[in-house]
C-alpha positions as a Python dict, from the first residue, in 0.01 Angstrom:
ca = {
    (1, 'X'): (0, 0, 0),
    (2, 'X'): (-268, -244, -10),
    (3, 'X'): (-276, -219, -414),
    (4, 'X'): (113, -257, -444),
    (5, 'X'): (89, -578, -230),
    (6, 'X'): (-237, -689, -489),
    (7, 'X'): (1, -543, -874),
    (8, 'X'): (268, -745, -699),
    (9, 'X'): (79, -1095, -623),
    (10, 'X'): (-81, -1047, -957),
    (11, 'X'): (262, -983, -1128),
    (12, 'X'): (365, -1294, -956),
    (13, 'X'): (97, -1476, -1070),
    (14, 'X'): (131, -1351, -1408),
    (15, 'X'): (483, -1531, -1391),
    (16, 'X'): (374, -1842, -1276),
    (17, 'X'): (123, -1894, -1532),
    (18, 'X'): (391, -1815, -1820),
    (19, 'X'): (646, -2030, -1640),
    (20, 'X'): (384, -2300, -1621),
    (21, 'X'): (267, -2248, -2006),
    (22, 'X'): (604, -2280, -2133),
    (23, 'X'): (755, -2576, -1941),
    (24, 'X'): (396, -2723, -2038),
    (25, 'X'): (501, -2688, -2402),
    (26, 'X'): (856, -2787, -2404),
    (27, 'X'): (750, -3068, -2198),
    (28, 'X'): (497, -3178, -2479),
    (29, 'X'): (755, -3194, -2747),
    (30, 'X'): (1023, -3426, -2568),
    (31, 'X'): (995, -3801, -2725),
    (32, 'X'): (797, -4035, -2562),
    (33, 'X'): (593, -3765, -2361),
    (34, 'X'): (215, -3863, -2308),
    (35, 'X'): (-65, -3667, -2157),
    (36, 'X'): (-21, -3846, -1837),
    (37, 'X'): (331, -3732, -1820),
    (38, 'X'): (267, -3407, -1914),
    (39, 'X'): (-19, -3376, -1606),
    (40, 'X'): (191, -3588, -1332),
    (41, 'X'): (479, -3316, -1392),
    (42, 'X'): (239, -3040, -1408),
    (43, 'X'): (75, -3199, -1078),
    (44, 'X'): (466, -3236, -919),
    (45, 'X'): (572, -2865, -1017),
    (46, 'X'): (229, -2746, -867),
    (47, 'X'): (192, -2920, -541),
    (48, 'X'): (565, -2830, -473),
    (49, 'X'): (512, -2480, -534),
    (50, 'X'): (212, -2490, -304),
    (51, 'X'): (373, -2676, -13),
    (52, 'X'): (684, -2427, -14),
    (53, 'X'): (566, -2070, -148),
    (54, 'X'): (824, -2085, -417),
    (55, 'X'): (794, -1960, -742),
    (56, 'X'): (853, -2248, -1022),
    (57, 'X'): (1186, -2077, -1162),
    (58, 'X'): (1289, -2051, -814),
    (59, 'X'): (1302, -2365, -754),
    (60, 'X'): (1288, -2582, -1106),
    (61, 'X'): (1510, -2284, -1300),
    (62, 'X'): (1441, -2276, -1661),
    (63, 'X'): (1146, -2388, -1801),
    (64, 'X'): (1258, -2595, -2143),
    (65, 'X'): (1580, -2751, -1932),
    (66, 'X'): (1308, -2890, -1619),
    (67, 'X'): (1112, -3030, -1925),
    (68, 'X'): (1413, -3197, -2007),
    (69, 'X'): (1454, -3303, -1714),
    (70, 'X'): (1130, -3419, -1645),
    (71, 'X'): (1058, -3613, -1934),
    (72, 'X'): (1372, -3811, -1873),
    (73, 'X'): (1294, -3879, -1521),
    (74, 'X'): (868, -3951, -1636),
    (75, 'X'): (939, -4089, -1976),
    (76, 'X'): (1098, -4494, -1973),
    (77, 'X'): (1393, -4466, -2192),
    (78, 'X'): (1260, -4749, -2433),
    (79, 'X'): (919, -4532, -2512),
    (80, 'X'): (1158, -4222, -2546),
    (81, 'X'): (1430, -4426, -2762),
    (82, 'X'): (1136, -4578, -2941),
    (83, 'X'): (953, -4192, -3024),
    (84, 'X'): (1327, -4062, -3122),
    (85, 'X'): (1321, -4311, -3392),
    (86, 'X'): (1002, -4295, -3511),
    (87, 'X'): (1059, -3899, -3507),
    (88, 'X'): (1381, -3956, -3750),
    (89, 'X'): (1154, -4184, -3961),
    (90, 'X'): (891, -3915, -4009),
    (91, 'X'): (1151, -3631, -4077),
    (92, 'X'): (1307, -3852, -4348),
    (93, 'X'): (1005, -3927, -4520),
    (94, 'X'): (872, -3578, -4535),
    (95, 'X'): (1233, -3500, -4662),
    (96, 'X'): (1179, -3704, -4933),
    (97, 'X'): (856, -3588, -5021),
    (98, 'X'): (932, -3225, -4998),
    (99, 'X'): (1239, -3328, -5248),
    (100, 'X'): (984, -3500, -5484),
    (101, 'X'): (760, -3241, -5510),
    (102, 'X'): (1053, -2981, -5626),
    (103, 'X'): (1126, -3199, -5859),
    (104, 'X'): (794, -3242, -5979),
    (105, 'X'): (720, -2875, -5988),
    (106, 'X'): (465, -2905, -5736),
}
């Protein structure tokens, strides 16, 4: 029994990590999202999870809508307004570039 309770923790671990890995990720991606922000909600999902025994999805749900989440809550709305624009800037000019190199031939 002792080896069901040890494929069982390790299972459970195994799911933590991959709920931690992802969230990690999508957190990464949202606009205005720093290091620091990435390691305070790491820090906030982690201590919670080791003051109650929960699992993350237990208690956060989905991974990519907690990033959301998070990086609202972590991010000021001017740094996130200001990375959403710069964001739309970038996209645009690599837009254009991509169409001048078609019609270059390149």
């Amino acid at each position: 029994m002792a080896k069901k309770d040890q494929r069982t923790d390790a299972a459970g671990e195994k799911g933590r990590e991959k709920w931690m890995a992802r969230f990690q990720v999508r957190l990464a991606v949202q606009p205005g999202v720093d290091r620091a922000v990435v390691l305070q909600a790491v820090k906030d999902v982690t201590a919670h999870c080791a003051d109650t025994g929960e699992h993350p999805r237990t208690a956060f749900g989905d991974p990519d809508a907690y990033a959301v989440q998070a990086a609202a809550r972590l991010v000021p709305a001017d740094r996130a307004a200001r990375a959403r624009r710069h964001n739309g800037v970038v996209d645009a000019l690599d837009s254009v570039l991509k169409r001048a190199g078609d019609v270059a031939g390149l």
